Coordinates of C-alpha atoms in Angstrom, one line a residue:
X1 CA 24.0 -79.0 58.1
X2 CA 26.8 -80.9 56.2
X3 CA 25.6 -84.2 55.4
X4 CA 29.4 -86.4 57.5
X5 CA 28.6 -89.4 54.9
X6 CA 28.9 -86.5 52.1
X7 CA 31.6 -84.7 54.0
X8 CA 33.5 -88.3 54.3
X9 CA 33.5 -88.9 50.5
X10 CA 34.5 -85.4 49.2
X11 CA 37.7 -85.8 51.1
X12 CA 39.0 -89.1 50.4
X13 CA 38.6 -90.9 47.1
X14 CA 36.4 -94.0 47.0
X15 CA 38.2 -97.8 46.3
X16 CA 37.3 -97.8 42.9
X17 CA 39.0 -94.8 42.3
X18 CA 42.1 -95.3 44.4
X19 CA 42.1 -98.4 42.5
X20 CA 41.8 -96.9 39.1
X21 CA 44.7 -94.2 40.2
X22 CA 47.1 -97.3 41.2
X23 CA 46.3 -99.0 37.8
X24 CA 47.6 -96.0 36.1
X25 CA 50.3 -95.6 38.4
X26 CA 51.5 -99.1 37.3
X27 CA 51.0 -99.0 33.4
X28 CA 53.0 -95.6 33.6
X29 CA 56.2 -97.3 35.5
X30 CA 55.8 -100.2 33.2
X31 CA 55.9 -98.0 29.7
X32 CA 59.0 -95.9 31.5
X33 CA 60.5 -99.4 31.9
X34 CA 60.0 -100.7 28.0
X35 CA 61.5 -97.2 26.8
X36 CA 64.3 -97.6 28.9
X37 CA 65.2 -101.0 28.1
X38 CA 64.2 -100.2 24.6
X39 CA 67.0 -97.4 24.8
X40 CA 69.4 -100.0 25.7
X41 CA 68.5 -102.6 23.1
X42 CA 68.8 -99.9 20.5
X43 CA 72.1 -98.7 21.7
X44 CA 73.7 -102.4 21.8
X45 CA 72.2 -103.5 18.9
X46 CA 73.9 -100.0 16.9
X47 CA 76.7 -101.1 18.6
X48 CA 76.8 -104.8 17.5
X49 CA 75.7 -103.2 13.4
X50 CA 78.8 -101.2 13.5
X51 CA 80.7 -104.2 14.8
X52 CA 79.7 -106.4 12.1
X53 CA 80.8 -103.8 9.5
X54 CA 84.1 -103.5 10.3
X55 CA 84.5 -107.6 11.2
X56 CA 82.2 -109.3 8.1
X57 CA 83.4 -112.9 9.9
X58 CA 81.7 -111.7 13.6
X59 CA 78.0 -111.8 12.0
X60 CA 75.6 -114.8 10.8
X61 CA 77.9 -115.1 8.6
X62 CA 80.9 -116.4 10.1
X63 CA 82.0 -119.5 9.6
X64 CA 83.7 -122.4 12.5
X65 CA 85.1 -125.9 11.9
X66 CA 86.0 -128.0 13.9
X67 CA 89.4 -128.5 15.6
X68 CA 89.7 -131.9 14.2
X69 CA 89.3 -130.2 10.6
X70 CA 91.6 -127.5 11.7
X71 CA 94.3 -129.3 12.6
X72 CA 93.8 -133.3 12.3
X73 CA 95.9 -135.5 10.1
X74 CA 95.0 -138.7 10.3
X75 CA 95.8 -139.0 6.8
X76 CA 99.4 -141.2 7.7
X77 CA 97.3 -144.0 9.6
X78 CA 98.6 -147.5 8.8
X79 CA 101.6 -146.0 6.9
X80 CA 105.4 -146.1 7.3
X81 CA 108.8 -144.6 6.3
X82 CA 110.5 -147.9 4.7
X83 CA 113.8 -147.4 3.3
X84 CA 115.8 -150.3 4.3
X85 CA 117.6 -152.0 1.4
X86 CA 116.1 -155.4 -0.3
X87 CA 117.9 -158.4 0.3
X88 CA 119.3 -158.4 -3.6
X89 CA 121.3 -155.4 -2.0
X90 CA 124.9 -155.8 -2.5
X91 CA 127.9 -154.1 0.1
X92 CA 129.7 -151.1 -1.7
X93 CA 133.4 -151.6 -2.7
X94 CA 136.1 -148.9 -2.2
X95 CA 136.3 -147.9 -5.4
X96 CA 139.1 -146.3 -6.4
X97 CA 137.8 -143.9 -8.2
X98 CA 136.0 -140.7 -7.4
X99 CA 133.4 -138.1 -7.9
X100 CA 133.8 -134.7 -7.1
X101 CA 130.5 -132.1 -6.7
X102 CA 129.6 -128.8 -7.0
X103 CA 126.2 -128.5 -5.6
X104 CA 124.3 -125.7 -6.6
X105 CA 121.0 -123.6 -5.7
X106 CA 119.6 -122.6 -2.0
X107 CA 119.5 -125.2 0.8
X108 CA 116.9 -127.4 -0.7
X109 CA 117.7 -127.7 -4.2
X110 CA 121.6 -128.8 -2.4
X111 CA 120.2 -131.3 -0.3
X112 CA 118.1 -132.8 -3.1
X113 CA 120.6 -132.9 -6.0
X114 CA 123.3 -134.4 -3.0
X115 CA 120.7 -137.2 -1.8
X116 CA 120.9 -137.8 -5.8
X117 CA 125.0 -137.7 -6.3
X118 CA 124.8 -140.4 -3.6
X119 CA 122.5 -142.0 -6.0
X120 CA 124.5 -141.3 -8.6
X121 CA 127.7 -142.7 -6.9
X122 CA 126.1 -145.7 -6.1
X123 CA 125.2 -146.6 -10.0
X124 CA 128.7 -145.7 -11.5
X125 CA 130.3 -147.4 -8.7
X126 CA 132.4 -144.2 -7.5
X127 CA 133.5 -143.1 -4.6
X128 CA 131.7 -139.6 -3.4
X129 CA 133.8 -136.5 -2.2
X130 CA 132.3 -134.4 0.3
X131 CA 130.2 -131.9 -2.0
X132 CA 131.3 -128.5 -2.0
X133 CA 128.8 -125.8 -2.1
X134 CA 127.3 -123.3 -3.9
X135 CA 128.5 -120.0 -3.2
X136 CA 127.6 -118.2 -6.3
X137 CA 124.1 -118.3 -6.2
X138 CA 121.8 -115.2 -5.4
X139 CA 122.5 -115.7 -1.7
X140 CA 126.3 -115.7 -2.0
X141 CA 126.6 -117.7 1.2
X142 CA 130.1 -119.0 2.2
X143 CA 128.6 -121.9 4.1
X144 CA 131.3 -125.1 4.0
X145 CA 129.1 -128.8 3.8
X146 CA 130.0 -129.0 7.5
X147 CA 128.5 -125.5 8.4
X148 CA 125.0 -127.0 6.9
X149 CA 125.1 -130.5 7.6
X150 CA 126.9 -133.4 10.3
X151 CA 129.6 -134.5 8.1
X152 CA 130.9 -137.2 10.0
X153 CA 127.2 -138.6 10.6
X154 CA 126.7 -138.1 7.1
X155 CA 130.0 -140.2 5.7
X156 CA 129.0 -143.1 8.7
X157 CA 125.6 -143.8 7.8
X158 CA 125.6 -144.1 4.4
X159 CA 128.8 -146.2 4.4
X160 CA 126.6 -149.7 3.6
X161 CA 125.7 -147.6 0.4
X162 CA 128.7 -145.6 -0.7
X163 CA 131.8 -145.1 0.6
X164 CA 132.3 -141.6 1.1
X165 CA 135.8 -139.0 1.7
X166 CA 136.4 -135.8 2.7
X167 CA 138.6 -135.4 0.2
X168 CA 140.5 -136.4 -2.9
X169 CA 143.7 -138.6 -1.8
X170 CA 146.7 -136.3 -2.2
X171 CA 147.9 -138.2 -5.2
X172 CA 144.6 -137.5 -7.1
X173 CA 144.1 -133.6 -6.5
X174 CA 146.6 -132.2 -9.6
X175 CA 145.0 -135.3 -11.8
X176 CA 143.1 -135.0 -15.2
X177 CA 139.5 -134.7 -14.4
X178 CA 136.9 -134.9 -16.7
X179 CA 134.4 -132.0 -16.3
X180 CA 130.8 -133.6 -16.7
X181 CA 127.3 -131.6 -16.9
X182 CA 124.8 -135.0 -16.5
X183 CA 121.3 -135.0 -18.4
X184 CA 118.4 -133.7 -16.2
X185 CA 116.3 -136.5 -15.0
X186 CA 118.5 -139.8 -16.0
X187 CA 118.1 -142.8 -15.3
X188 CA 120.2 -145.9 -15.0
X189 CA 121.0 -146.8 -18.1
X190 CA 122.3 -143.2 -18.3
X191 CA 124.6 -143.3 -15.9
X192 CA 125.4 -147.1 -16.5
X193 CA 126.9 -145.6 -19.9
X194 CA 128.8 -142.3 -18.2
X195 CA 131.3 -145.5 -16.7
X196 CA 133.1 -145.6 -19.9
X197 CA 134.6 -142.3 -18.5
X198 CA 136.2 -144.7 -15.6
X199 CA 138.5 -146.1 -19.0
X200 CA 140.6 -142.3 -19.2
X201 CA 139.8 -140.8 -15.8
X202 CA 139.8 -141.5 -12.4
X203 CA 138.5 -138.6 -11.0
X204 CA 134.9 -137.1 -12.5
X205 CA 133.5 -134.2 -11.7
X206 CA 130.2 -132.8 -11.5
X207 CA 129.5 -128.6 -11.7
X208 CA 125.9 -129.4 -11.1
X209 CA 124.1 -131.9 -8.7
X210 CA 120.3 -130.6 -9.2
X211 CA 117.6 -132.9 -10.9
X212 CA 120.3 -135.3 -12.3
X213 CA 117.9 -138.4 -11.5
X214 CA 114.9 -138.9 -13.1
X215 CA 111.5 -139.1 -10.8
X216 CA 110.5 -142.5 -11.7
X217 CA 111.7 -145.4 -13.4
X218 CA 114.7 -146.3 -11.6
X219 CA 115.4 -149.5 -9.3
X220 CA 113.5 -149.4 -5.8
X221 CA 116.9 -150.0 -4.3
X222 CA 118.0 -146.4 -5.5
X223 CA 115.0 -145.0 -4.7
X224 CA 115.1 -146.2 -0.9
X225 CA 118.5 -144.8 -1.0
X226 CA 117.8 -141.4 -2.0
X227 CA 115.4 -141.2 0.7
X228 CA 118.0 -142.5 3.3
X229 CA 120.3 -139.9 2.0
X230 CA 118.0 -136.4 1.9
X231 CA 116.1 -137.9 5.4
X232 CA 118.7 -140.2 7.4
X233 CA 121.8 -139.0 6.1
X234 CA 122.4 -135.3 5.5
X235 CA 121.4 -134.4 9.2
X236 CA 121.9 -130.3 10.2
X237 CA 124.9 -129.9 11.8
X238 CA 124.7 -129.4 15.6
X239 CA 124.3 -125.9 16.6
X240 CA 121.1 -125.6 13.4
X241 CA 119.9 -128.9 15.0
X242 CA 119.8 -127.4 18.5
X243 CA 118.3 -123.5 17.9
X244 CA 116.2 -125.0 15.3
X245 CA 114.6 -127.6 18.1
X246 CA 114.6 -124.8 21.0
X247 CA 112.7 -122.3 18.5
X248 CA 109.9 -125.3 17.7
X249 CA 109.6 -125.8 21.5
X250 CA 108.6 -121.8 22.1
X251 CA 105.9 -122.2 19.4
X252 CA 104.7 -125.4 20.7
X253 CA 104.6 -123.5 24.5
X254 CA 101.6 -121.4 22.6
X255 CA 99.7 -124.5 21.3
X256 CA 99.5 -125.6 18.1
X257 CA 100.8 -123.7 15.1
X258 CA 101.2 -123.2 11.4
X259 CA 104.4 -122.7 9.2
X260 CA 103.7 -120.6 6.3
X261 CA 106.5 -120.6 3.6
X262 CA 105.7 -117.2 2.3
X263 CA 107.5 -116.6 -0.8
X264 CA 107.5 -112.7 -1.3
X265 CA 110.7 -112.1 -1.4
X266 CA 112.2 -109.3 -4.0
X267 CA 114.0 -112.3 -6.2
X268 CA 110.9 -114.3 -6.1
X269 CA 108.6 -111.3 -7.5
X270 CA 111.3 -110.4 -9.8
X271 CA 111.8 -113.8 -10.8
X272 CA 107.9 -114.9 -11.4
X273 CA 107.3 -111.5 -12.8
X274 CA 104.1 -111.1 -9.9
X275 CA 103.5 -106.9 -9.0
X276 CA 99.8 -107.1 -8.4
X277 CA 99.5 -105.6 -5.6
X278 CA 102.4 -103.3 -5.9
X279 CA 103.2 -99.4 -6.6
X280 CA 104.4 -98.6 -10.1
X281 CA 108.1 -98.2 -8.8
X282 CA 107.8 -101.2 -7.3
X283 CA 107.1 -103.0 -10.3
X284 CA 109.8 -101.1 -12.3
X285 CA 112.3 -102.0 -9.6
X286 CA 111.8 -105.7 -9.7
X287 CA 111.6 -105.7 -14.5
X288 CA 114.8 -104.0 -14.1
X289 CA 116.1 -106.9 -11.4
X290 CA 114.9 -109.0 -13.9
X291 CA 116.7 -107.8 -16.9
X292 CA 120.0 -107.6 -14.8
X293 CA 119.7 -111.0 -13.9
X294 CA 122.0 -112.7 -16.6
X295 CA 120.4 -116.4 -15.7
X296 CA 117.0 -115.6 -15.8
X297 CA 116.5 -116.4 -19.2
X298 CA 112.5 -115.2 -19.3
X299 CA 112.5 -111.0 -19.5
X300 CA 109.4 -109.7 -20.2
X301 CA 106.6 -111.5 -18.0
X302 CA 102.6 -110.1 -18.2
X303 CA 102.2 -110.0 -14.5
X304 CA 98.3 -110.1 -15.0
X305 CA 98.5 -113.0 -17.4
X306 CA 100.9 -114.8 -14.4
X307 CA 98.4 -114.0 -11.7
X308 CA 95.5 -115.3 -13.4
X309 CA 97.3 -118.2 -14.4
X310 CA 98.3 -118.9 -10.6
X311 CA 101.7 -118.7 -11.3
X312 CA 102.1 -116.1 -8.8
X313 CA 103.1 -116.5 -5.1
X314 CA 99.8 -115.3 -2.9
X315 CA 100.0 -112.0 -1.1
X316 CA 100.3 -111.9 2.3
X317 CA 97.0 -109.9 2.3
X318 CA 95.5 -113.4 0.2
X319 CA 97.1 -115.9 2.4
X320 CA 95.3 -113.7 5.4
X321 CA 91.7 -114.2 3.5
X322 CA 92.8 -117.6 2.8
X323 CA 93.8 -118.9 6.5
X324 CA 90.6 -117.0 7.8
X325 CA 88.3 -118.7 5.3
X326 CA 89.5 -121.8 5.9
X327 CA 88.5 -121.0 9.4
X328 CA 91.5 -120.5 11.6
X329 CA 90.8 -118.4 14.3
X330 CA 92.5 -115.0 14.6
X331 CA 94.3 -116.6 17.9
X332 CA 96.3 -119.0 15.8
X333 CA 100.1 -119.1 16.2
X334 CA 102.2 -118.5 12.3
X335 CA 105.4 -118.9 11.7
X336 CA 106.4 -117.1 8.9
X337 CA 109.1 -119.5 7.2
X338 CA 110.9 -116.7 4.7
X339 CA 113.6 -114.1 3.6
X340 CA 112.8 -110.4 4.0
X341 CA 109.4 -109.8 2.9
X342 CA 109.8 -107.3 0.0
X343 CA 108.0 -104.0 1.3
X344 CA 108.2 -105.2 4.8
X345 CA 105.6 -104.6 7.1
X346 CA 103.7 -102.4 4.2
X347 CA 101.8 -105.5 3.0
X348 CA 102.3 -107.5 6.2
X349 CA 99.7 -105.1 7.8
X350 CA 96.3 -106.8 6.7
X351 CA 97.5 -110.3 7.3
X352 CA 98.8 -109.2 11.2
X353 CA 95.6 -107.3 11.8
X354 CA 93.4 -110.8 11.3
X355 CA 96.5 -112.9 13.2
X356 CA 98.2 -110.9 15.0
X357 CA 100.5 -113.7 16.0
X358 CA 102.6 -113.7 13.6
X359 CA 106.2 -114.4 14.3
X360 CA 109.2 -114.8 12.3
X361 CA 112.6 -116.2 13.8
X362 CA 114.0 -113.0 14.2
X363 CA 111.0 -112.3 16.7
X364 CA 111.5 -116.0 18.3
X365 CA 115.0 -115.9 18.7
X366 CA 117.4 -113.8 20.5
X367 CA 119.8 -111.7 18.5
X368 CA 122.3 -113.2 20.3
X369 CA 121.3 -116.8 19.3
X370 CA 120.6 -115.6 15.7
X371 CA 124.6 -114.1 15.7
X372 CA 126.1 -117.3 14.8
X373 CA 124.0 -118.0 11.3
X374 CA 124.4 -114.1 10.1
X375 CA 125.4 -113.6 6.6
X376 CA 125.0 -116.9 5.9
X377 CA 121.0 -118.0 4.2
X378 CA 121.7 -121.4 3.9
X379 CA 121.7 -122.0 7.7
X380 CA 118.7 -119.6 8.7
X381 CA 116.8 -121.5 5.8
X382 CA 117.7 -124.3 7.9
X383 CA 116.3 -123.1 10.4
X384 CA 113.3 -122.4 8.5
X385 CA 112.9 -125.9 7.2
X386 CA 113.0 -127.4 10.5
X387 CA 110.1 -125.1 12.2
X388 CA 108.2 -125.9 9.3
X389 CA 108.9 -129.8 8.9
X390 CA 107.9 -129.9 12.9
X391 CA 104.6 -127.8 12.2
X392 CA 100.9 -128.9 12.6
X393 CA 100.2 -127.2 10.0
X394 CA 102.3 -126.3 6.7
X395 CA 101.0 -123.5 4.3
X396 CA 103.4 -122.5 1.2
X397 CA 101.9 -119.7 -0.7
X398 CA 104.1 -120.6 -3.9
X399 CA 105.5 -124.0 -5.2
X400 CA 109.1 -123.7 -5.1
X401 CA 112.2 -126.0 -4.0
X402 CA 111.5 -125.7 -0.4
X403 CA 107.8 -125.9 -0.7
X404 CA 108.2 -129.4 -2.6
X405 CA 111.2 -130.7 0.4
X406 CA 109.0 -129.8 3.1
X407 CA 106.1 -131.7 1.5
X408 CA 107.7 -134.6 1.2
X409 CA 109.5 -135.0 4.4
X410 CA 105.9 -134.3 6.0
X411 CA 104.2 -137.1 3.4
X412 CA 107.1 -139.4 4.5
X413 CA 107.2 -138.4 8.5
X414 CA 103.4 -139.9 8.7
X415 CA 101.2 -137.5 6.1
X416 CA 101.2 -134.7 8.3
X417 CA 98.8 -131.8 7.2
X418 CA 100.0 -129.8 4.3
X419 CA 97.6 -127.3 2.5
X420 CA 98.8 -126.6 -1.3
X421 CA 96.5 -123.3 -2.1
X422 CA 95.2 -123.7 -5.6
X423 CA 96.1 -120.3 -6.7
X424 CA 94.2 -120.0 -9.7
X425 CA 91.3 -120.9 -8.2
X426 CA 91.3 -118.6 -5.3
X427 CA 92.9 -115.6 -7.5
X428 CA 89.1 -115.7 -9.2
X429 CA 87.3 -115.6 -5.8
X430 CA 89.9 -113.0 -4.8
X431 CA 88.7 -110.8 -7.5
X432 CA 85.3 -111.6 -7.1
X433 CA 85.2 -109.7 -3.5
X434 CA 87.8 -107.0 -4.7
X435 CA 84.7 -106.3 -7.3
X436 CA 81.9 -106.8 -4.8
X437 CA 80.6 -109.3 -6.2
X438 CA 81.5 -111.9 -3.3
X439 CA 82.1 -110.7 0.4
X440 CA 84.1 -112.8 3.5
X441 CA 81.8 -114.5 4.8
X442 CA 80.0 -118.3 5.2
X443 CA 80.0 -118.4 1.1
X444 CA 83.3 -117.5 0.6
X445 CA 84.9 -120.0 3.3
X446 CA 82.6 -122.8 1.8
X447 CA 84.0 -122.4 -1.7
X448 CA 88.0 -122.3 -0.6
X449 CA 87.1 -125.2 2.2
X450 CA 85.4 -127.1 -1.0
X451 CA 88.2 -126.5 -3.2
X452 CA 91.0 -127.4 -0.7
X453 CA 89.5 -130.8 -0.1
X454 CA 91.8 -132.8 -1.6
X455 CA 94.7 -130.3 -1.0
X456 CA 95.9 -131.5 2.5
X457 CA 99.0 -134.1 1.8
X458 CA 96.7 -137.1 1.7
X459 CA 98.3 -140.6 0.6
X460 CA 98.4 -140.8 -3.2
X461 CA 100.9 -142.1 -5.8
X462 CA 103.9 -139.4 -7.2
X463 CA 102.0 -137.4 -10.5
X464 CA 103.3 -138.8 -13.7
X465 CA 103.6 -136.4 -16.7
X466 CA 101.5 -134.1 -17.9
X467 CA 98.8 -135.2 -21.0
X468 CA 100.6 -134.5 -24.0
X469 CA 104.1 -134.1 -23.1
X470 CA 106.4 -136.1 -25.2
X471 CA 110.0 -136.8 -25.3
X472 CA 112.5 -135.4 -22.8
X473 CA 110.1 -132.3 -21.9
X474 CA 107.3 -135.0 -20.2
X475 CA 110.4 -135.7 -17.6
X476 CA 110.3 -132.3 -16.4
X477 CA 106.9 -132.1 -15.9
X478 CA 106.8 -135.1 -13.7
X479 CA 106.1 -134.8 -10.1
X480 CA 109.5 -134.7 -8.1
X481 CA 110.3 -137.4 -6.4
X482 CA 111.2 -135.6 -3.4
X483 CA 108.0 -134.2 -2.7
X484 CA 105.7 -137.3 -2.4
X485 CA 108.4 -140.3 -2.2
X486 CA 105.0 -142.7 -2.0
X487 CA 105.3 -145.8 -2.7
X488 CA 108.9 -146.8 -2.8
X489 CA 109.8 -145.1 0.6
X490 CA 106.2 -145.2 2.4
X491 CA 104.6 -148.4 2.9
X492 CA 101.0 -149.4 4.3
X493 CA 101.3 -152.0 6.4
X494 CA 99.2 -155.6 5.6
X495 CA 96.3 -154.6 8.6
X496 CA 95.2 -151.6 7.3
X497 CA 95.7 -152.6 3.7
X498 CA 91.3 -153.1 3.0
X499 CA 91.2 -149.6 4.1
X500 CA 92.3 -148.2 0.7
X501 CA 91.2 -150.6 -1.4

């Protein structure tokens, strides 16, 4: 007889077993679960590896500043553009006697050596001639004064300085003239000697205005006066004035943005002698530039020696490590203020693929727009110079004529932000991660945010010469005054005086 207590048991399992089933049960569904989910986190975290090697910046290593740091200039607080005359400031007389320019170089070496003719006027008691232009130079533009620049406001607001003409009185233009090349970097008592040419002439003229005045030295009367000239004065004619402020507005529609002066054009590489970075017939294309170019009076250049010495512009693939390090985010607008960029988009490709907003005015502005300043490289430069003066941020890769004008209209505008790259400096970290021995990263932005410190168009005094110089030759290495017109032409006013002290 079966035993229904027995019988009961056999056929259902008891609660400590049902139990001990369900327990199993769970820590089975649970163990599925963590493999699954490990799984995942491998896949994602594979993922986020390969990530990291092909973006060094999107790791631990990466390296964010602030927006303040990014873009702030509070540099120009307390100081002012002052370039009214002193009261020892006489009215100019109409001097019947006149002198005529030729103006040589690109836009900004014209616009500085004609601010300095004013000058120059001014001390030998002449009356100026509307400067005619240089249409010789590399870029063989045919540009009149009054293509560049407004003559009439030009000749009106400089008339309490110099009485100004558009040209010689009928009487005067078959007269004698006597043909004068000025010393580089004069000063008064210079010029207060070239009058005696008044006794046999009365028409002078002058075959070159660049770098006639010296930096320093002179009377703060004709120093506030070169400033009125190059900033007040010599205004862009109308239609420059007008593209150039529509073309700032479609940047600023973005956000903020930088101006980078990238010098890599063909004459500039030619010029400096700079081919890292280039193919072999590259390099032989630009020596034999070089050679053919009867003014250059330096031939044979060791582009390594250059380079090392930072006397080569940065690459566009440099300025790209260079802007990221400093810790501009790939997002940022650029404005490429430039000629054509030798090569093209060859070498433009790294420094697009970390900002791929890059524009240059041909991209901003229609063709139609652009139609009126073809063929002519003083106006587009123009252009240029007014994007970049406007900027929040200006970046040259190369110390040149523009580089210096844009400076110093920013320094003089209120010390808005300007970062000088020291080239040497970075060319050694540059080589450093081209031989592994330094990768993108937190170190490297550290070290180029460390050495630009002090780089950023800060108020300071104008450099005087270099140790050692002597003679003539110290005048040459003198910083221009055109590039930091501080103190004659910025002032601090008396409030905020105990905060540089």
């Amino acid at each position: 007889m079966v035993n229904p207590r027995a019988s009961s048991s056999s056929s259902s399992p008891s609660p400590l077993l049902r139990f001990r089933i369900h327990t199993l049960s769970s820590i089975s569904r649970c163990v599925a679960l963590l493999l699954v989910f490990s799984t995942i986190l491998f896949f994602f975290s594979q993922k986020q590896i390969a990530e990291v090697d092909r973006n060094p910046l999107s790791s631990e290593e990466s390296f964010s500043v602030s927006k303040e740091q990014l873009w702030g200039s509070s540099f120009g607080y307390g100081y002012y553009p002052c370039v009214k005359p002193t009261s020892r400031y006489a009215a100019p007389q109409n001097w019947d006697r006149y002198l005529t320019v030729r103006s040589n170089g690109g836009l900004n070496q014209m616009r500085t050596g004609i601010s300095d003719m004013v000058a120059v006027a001014r001390l030998m008691n002449a009356t100026l001639v509307i400067p005619q232009l240089d249409k010789r130079s590399f870029w063989q533009d045919s540009s009149t004064f009054a293509d560049i620049f407004n003559e009439l406001h030009f000749i009106k607001s400089l008339q309490g300085d110099v009485r100004i003409v558009q040209e010689l009185p009928k009487e005067l233009e078959s007269a004698p003239r006597a043909r004068k090349h000025f010393t580089s970097w004069s000063g008064v008592s210079y010029f207060e000697e070239m009058v005696r040419l008044w006794k046999d002439y009365q028409v002078i003229h002058v075959p070159k205005s660049d770098s006639r005045l010296a930096s320093n030295g002179l009377p703060i009367d004709i120093q506030k006066l070169r400033c009125r000239a190059l900033y007040h004065a010599l205004r862009f004619a109308a239609p420059i004035e007008s593209l150039g402020k529509k073309l700032v507005e479609r940047l600023q529609s973005h956000g903020r943005y930088v101006a980078l002066h990238l010098r890599y054009e063909k004459d500039m590489l030619s010029f400096t002698g700079c081919t890292y970075g280039l193919s072999d017939m590259e390099a032989e294309e630009l020596k034999i530039m070089r050679e053919n170019t009867n003014h250059w009076k330096l031939k044979k250049i060791n582009s390594t020696e250059q380079r090392i010495g930072g006397y080569c512009p940065l690459t566009p693939k440099e300025v790209g490590i260079f802007l990221q390090a400093l810790g501009y985010p790939p997002s940022t607008w650029i404005y490429i203020a430039a000629g054509e960029i030798y090569g093209g988009d060859t070498y433009l490709t790294d420094l697009r693929s970390r900002f791929p907003n890059l524009v240059f005015k041909e991209t901003l502005a229609t063709t139609k727009e652009l139609q009126t300043f073809a063929s002519h490289a003083s106006q587009t430069a123009a252009l240029d110079y007014i994007i970049s003066v406007e900027s929040d941020v200006f970046v040259p890769s190369y110390t040149g004529n523009m580089a210096r004008a844009v400076e110093g209209h920013r320094r003089f505008l209120g010390h808005h932000k300007t970062i000088s790259p020291d080239r040497r400096g970075l060319v050694e970290l540059f080589d450093m991660i081209e031989r592994g021995e330094l990768k993108e990263g937190r170190k490297l932005s550290s070290l180029v945010t460390e050495m630009h410190k002090f780089r950023q168009g800060a108020p300071r005094k104008r450099y005087g010469s270099l140790p050692g110089s002597k003679g003539r030759a110290r005048l040459r290495t003198e910083e221009s005054f055109y590039e930091n017109p501080f103190p004659e032409c910025i002032c601090l006013s008396g409030k905020n005086l105990h905060m540089y002290r």
